[in-house]
Short mmCIF file of C-alpha atoms and ligand atoms in Angstrom, two decimals:
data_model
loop_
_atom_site.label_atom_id
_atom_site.label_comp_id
_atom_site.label_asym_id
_atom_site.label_seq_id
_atom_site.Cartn_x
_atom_site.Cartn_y
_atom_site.Cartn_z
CA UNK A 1 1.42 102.91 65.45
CA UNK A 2 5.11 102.03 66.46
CA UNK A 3 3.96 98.42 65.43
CA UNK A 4 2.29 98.70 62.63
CA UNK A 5 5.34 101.18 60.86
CA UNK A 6 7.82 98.53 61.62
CA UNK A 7 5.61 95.69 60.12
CA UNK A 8 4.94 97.72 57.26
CA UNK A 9 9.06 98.21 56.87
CA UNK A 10 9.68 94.14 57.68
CA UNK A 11 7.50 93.43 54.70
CA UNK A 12 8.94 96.36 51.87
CA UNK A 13 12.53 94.48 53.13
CA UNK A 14 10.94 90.92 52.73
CA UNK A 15 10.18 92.00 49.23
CA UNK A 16 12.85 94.06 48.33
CA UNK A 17 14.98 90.63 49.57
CA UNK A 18 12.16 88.53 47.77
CA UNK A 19 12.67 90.11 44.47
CA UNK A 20 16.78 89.83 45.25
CA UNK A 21 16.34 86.16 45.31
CA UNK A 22 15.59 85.45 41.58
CA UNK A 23 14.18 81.70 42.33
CA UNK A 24 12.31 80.40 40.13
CA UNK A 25 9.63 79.15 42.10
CA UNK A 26 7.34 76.83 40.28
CA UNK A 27 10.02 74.48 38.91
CA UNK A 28 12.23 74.41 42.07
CA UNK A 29 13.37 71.03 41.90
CA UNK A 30 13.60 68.91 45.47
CA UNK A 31 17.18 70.19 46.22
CA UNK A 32 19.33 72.10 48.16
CA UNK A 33 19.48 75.97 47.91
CA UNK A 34 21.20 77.74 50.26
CA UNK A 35 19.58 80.09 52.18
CA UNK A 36 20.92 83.09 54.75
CA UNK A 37 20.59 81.08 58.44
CA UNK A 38 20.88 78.08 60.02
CA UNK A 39 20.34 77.08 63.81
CA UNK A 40 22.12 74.80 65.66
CA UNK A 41 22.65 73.39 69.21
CA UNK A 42 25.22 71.89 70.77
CA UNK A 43 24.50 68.65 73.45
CA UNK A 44 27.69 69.06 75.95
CA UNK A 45 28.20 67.52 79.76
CA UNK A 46 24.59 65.96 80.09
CA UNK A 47 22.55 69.03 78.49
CA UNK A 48 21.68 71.17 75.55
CA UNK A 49 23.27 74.39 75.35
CA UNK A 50 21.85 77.80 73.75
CA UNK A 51 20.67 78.27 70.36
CA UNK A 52 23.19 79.22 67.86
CA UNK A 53 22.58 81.08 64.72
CA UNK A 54 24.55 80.50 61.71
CA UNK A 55 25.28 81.80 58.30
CA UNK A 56 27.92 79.35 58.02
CA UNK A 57 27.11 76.36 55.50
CA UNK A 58 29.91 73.92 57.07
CA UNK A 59 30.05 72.34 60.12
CA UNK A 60 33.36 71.44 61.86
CA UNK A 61 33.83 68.04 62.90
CA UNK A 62 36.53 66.29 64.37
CA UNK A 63 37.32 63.51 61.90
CA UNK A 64 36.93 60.62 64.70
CA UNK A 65 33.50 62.12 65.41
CA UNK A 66 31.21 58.92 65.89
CA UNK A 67 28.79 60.13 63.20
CA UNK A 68 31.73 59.97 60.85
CA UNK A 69 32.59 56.31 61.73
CA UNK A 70 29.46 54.57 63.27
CA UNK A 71 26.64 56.33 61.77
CA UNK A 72 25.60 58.00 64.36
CA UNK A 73 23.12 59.98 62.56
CA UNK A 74 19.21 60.84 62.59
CA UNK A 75 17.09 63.48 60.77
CA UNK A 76 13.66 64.83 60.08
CA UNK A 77 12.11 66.00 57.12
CA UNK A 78 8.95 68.58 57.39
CA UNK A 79 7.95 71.86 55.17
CA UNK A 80 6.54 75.24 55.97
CA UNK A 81 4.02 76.15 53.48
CA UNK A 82 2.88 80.05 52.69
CA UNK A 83 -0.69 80.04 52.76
CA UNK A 84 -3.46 81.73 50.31
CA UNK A 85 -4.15 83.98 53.85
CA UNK A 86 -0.71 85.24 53.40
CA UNK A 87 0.32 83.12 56.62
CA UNK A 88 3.38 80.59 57.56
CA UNK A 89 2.05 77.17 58.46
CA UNK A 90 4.47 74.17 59.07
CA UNK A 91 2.80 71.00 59.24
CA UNK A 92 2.93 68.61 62.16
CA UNK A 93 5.63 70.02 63.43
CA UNK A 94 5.06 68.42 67.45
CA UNK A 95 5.01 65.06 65.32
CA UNK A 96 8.53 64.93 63.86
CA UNK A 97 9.99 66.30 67.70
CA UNK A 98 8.14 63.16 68.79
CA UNK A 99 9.44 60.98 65.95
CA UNK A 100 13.29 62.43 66.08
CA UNK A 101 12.90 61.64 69.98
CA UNK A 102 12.42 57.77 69.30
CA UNK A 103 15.01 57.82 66.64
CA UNK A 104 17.30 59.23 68.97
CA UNK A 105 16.27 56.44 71.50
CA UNK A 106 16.49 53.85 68.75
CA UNK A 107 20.23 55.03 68.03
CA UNK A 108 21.47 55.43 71.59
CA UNK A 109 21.75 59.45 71.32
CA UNK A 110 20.93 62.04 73.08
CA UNK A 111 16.85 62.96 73.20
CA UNK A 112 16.08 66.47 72.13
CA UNK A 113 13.55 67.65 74.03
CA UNK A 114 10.32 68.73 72.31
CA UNK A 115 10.26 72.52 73.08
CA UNK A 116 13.54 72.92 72.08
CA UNK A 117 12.98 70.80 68.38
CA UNK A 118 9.83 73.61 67.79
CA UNK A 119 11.56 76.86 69.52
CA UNK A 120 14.28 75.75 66.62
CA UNK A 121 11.85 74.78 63.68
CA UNK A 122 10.01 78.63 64.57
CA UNK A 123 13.36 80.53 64.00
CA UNK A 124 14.81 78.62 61.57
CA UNK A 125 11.70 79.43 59.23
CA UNK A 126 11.25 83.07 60.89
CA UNK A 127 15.07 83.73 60.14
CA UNK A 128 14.58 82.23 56.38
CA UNK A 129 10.90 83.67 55.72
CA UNK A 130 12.37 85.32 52.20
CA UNK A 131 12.88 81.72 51.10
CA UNK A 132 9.28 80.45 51.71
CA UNK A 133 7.45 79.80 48.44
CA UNK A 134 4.95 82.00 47.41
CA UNK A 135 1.33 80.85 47.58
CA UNK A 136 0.39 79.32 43.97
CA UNK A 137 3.80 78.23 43.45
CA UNK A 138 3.24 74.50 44.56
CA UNK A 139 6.57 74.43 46.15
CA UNK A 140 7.22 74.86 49.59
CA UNK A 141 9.78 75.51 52.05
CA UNK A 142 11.68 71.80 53.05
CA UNK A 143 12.65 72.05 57.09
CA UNK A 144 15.88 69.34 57.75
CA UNK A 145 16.71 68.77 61.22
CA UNK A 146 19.49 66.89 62.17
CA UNK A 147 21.29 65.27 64.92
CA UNK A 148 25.06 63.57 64.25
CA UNK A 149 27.53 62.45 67.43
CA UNK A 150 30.53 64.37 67.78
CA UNK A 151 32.62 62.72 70.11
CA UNK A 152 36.06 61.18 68.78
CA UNK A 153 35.83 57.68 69.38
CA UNK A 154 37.62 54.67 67.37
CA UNK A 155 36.07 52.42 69.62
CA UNK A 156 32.66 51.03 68.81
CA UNK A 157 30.43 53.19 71.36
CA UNK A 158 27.66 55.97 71.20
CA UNK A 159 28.64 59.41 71.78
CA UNK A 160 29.06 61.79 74.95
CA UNK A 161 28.48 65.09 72.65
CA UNK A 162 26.57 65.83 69.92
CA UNK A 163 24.88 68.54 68.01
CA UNK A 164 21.50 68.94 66.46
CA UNK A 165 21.22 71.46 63.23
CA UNK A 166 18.58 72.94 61.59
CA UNK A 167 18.43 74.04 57.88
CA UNK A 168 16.18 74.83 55.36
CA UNK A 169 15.52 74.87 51.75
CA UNK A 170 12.98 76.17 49.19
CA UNK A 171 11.89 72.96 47.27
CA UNK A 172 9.88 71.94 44.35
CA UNK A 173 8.04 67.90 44.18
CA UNK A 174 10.28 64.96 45.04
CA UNK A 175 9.00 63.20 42.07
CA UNK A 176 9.93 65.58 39.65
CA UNK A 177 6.64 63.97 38.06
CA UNK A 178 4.88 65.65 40.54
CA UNK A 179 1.23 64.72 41.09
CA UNK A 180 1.60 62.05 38.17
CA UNK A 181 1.79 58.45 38.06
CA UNK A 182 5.08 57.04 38.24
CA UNK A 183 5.90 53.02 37.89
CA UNK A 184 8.02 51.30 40.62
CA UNK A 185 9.37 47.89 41.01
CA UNK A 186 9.85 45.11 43.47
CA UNK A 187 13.89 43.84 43.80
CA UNK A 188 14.09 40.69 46.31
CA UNK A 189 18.09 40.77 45.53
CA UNK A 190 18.64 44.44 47.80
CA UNK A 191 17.20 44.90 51.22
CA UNK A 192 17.04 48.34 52.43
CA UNK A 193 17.13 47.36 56.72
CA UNK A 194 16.83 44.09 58.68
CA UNK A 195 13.25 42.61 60.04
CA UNK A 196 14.00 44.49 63.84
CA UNK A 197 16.68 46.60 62.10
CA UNK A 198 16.91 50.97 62.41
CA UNK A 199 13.73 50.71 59.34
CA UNK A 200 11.54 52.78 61.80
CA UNK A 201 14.09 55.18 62.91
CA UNK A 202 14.92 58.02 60.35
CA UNK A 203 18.76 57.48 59.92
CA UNK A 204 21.30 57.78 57.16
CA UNK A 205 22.14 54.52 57.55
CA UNK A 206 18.71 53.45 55.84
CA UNK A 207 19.25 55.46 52.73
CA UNK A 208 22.94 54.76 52.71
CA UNK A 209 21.49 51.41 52.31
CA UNK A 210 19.09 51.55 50.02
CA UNK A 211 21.39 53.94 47.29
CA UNK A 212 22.32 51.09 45.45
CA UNK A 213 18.87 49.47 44.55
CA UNK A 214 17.43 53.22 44.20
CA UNK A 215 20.18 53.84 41.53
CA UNK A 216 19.56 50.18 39.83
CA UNK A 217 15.74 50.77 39.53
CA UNK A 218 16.25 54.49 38.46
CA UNK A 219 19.01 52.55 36.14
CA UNK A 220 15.95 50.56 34.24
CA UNK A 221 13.61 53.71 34.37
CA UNK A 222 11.80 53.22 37.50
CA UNK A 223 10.88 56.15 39.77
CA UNK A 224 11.39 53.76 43.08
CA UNK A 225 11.64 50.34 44.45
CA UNK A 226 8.90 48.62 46.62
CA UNK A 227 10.64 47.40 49.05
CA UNK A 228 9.21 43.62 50.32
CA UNK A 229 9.02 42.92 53.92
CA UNK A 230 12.89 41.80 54.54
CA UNK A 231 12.11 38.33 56.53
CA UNK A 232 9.71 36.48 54.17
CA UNK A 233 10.00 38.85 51.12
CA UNK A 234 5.70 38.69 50.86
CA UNK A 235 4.54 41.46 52.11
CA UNK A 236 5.11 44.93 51.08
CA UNK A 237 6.83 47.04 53.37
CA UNK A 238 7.64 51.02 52.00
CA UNK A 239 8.65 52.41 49.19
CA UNK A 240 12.09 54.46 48.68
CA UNK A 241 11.45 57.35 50.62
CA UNK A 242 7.79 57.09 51.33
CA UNK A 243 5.18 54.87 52.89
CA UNK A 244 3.09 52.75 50.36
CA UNK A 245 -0.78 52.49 49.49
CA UNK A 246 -3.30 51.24 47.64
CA UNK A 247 -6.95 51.38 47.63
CA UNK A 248 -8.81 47.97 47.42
CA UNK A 249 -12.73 47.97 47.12
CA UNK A 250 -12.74 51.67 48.34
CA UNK A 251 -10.56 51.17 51.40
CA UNK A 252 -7.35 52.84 52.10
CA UNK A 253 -4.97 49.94 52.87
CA UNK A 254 -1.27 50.80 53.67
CA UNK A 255 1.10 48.33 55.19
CA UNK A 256 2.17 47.84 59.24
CA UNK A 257 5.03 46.79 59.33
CA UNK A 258 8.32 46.96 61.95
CA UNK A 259 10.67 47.68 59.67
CA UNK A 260 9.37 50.46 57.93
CA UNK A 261 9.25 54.29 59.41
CA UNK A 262 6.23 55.49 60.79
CA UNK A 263 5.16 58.12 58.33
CA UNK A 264 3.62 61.54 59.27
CA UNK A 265 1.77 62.12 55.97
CA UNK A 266 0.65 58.22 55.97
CA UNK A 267 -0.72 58.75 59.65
CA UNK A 268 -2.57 62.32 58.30
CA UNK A 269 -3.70 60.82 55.21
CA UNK A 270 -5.23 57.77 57.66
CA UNK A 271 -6.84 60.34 59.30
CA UNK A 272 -8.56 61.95 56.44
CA UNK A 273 -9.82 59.00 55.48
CA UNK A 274 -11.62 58.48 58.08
CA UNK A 275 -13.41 62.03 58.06
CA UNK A 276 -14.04 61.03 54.63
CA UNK A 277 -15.32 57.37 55.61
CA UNK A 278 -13.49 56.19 53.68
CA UNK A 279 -12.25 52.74 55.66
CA UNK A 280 -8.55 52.16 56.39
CA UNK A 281 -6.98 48.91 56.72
CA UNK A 282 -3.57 49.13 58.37
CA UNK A 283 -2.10 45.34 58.03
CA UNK A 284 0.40 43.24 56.27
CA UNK A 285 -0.60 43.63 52.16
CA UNK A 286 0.63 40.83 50.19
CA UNK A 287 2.59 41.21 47.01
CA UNK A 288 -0.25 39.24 44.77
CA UNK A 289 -2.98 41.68 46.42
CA UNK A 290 -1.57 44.06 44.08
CA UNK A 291 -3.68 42.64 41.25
CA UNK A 292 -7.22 44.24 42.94
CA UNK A 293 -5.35 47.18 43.64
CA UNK A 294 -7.69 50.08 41.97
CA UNK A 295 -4.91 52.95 43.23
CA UNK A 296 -1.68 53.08 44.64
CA UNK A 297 0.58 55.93 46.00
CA UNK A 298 3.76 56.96 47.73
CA UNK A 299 3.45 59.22 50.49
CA UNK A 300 5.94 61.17 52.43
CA UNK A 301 6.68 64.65 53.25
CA UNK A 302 8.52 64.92 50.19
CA UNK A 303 6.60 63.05 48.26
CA UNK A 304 3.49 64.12 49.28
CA UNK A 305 1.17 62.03 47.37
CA UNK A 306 3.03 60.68 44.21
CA UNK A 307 0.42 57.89 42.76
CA UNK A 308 2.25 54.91 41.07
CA UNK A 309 1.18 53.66 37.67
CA UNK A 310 2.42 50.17 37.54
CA UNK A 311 4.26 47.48 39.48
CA UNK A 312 6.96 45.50 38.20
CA UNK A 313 7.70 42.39 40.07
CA UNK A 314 11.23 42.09 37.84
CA UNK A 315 11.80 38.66 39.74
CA UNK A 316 8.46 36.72 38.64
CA UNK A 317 7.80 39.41 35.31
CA UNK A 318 4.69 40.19 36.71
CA UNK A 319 3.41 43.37 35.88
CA UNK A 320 0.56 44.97 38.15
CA UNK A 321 -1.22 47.84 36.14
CA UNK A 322 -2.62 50.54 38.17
CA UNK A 323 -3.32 53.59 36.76
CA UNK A 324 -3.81 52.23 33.12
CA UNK A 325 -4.63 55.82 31.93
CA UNK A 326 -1.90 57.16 33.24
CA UNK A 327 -4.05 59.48 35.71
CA UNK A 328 -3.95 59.57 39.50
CA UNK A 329 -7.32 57.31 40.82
CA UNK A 330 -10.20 59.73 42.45
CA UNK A 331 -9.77 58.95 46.17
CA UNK A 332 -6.08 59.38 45.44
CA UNK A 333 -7.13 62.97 44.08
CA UNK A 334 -9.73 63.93 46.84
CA UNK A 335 -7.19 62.99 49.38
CA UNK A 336 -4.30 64.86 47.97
CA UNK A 337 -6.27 67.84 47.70
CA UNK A 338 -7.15 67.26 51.29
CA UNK A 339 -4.44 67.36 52.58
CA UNK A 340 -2.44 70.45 50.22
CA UNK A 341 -6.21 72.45 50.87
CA UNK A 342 -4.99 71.64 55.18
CA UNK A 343 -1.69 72.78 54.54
CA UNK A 344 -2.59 76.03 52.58
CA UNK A 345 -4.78 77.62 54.41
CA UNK A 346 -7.53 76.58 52.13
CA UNK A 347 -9.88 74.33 54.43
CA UNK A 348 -10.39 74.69 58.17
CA UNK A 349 -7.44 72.43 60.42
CA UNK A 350 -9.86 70.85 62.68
CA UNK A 351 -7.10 68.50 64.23
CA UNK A 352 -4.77 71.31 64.75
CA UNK A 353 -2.01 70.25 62.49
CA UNK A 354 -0.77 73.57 61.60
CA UNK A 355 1.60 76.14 63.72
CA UNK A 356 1.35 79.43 62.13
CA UNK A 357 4.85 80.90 62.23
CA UNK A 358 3.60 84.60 63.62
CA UNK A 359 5.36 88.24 62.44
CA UNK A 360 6.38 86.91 59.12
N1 PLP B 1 9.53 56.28 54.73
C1 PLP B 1 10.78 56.74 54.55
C2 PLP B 1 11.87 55.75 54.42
C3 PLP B 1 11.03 58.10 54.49
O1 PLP B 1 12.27 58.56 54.30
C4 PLP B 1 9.97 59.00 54.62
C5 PLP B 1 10.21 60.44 54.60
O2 PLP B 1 10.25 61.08 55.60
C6 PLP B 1 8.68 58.48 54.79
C7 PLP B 1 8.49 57.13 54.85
C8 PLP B 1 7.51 59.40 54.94
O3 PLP B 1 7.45 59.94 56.23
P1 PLP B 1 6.82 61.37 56.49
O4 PLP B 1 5.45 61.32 55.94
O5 PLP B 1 6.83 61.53 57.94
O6 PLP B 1 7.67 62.35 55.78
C1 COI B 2 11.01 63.34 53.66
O1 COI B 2 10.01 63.08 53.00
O2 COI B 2 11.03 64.27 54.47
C2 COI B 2 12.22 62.57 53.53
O3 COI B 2 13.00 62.58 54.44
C3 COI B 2 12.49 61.86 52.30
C4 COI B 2 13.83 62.12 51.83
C5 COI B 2 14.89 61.26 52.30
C6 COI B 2 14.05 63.00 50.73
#
């Protein structure tokens, strides 16, 4: 009885707080809105410390810190979606701990052990629950971990200490198109990370990297830039902040590639395909192959699936029509549906994707 009064009081407050919030929730654009919590923990003498909750937006830093200088920094990207059961589910949470781990390894910092990357991801979510999009609203709740060095160093070195932060953020599609075609184009003058470069570890560095290209193509209209394999410039790699595919005589081909980060959503969507049989070809995809290309996407957390229209090679002038109707391509469809239907509750998770956040 005890129970059931005080969930029947957490969820009057939840709406009371709900109705406080005045977000417009079906045009939230992929952005930052603050919200009432953070978490964060601190890496000190060899091992993590306790979890910390914060209301505080800032962070202070000492201004040799190693992230400031040397780029000592690595993140995640994953969302917590309310379902049309009423529940919390976040999405593959165990595989962006595993990810964040090899980044971590890839940048010489400190690991952060799986329990400790989900206990955080739980609370952070729990603590923000007011800020999770309502079910309908096709937005979602955007979870960014991060890790940064915080040792002063001038010296050229990885850090001793370091700190790993959670936040959160109610967000609307990436591609403000949303589930729309979008046209993209290949550059060969920018290169976004080296052939066995940081491409498959999730760092700032990468997207400090690729701002100037992004800004150029977004310059001449373009929603993102294909980026080309960076040794021979042939085969596609990913593109902007999302893997790449296309589908080519009804199979799912995306590219591998080393220099490119190994997508969640690609690996889920790879997945689906194959309960779907629908074959999936993961290999190097040359530029020209582009021309029997019958779909094409982005996909990423953010992105989820954002289909692409048209490639522009703007170096040769070639021109690869995708979507000449300007509508996403069926399998594109069935799998984005998929995948949302997974993450809402809708369809049964028969790989266990989901963690439902409980009490909230
Ligand atoms: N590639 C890059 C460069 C990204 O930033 C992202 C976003 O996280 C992806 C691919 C997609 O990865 P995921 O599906 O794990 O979000
Ligand atoms: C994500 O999809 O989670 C990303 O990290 C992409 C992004 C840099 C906005």
């Amino acid at each position: 009885m005890q129970r059931f009064c005080k969930t029947v009081l957490q969820n009057i407050a939840t709406k009371i707080m709900k109705e406080d919030l005045n977000l417009d929730w079906a045009n939230l654009p992929f952005g930052y809105v603050p919200t009432d919590y953070n978490v964060r923990c601190y890496y000190r003498d060899g091992k993590w410390g306790d979890i910390e909750v914060s209301t505080s937006e800032t962070i202070d830093l000492h201004i040799a810190a190693t992230s400031l200088h040397y780029g000592q920094e690595i993140f995640e990207g994953l969302k917590a979606f309310r379902g049309r059961d009423g529940k919390v589910r976040v999405f593959r949470m165990e595989e962006n701990a595993r990810r964040i781990r090899n980044s971590a390894e890839g940048l010489c910092m400190a690991p952060i052990p799986e329990e400790l990357f989900c206990e955080m991801v739980k609370k952070v979510v729990s603590l923000n629950a007011r800020y999770i999009p309502p079910y309908g609203s096709g937005a979602s709740l955007y979870i960014r971990p991060l890790e940064i060095g915080i040792t002063p160093s001038v010296g050229v070195r990885s850090s001793s200490e370091y700190v790993f932060i959670i936040l959160v953020s109610p967000v609307g599609p990436y591609f403000k198109e949303g589930f729309k075609p979008t046209n993209i184009c290949i550059m060969r003058q920018y290169d976004r990370v080296a052939p066995k470069g940081t491409g498959r570890f999730k760092t700032g560095g990468n997207y400090a990297a690729s701002m100037k290209s992004g800004n150029h193509a977004h310059e001449l209209g373009y929603s993102a830039v294909l980026y080309l394999d960076p040794r021979e410039k042939k085969y596609l790699d990913e593109c902007g902040p999302a893997n790449f595919f296309a589908i080519k005589d009804g199979r799912y081909i995306t590219p591998a590639s080393e220099s490119i980060l190994p997508s969640v959503t690609n690996k889920s969507i790879m997945q689906l395909c194959r309960d779907l049989d629908i074959p999936v070809e993961e290999r190097h995809i040359t530029v020209d192959e582009l021309e029997e290309a019958s779909e094409a996407g982005a996909c990423g957390t953010a992105a989820v699936i954002s289909p692409v229209a048209e490639v522009d090679d703007l170096d040769t002038g070639k021109k690869y029509v995708i979507a000449s109707n300007g509508e996403p391509g069926p399998i594109s469809t069935r799998l984005y549906n998929k995948l949302r239907a997974i993450q809402l509750g809708e369809e049964e998770d028969t790989h266990g994707w989901n963690t439902i956040i409980e009490g909230i």
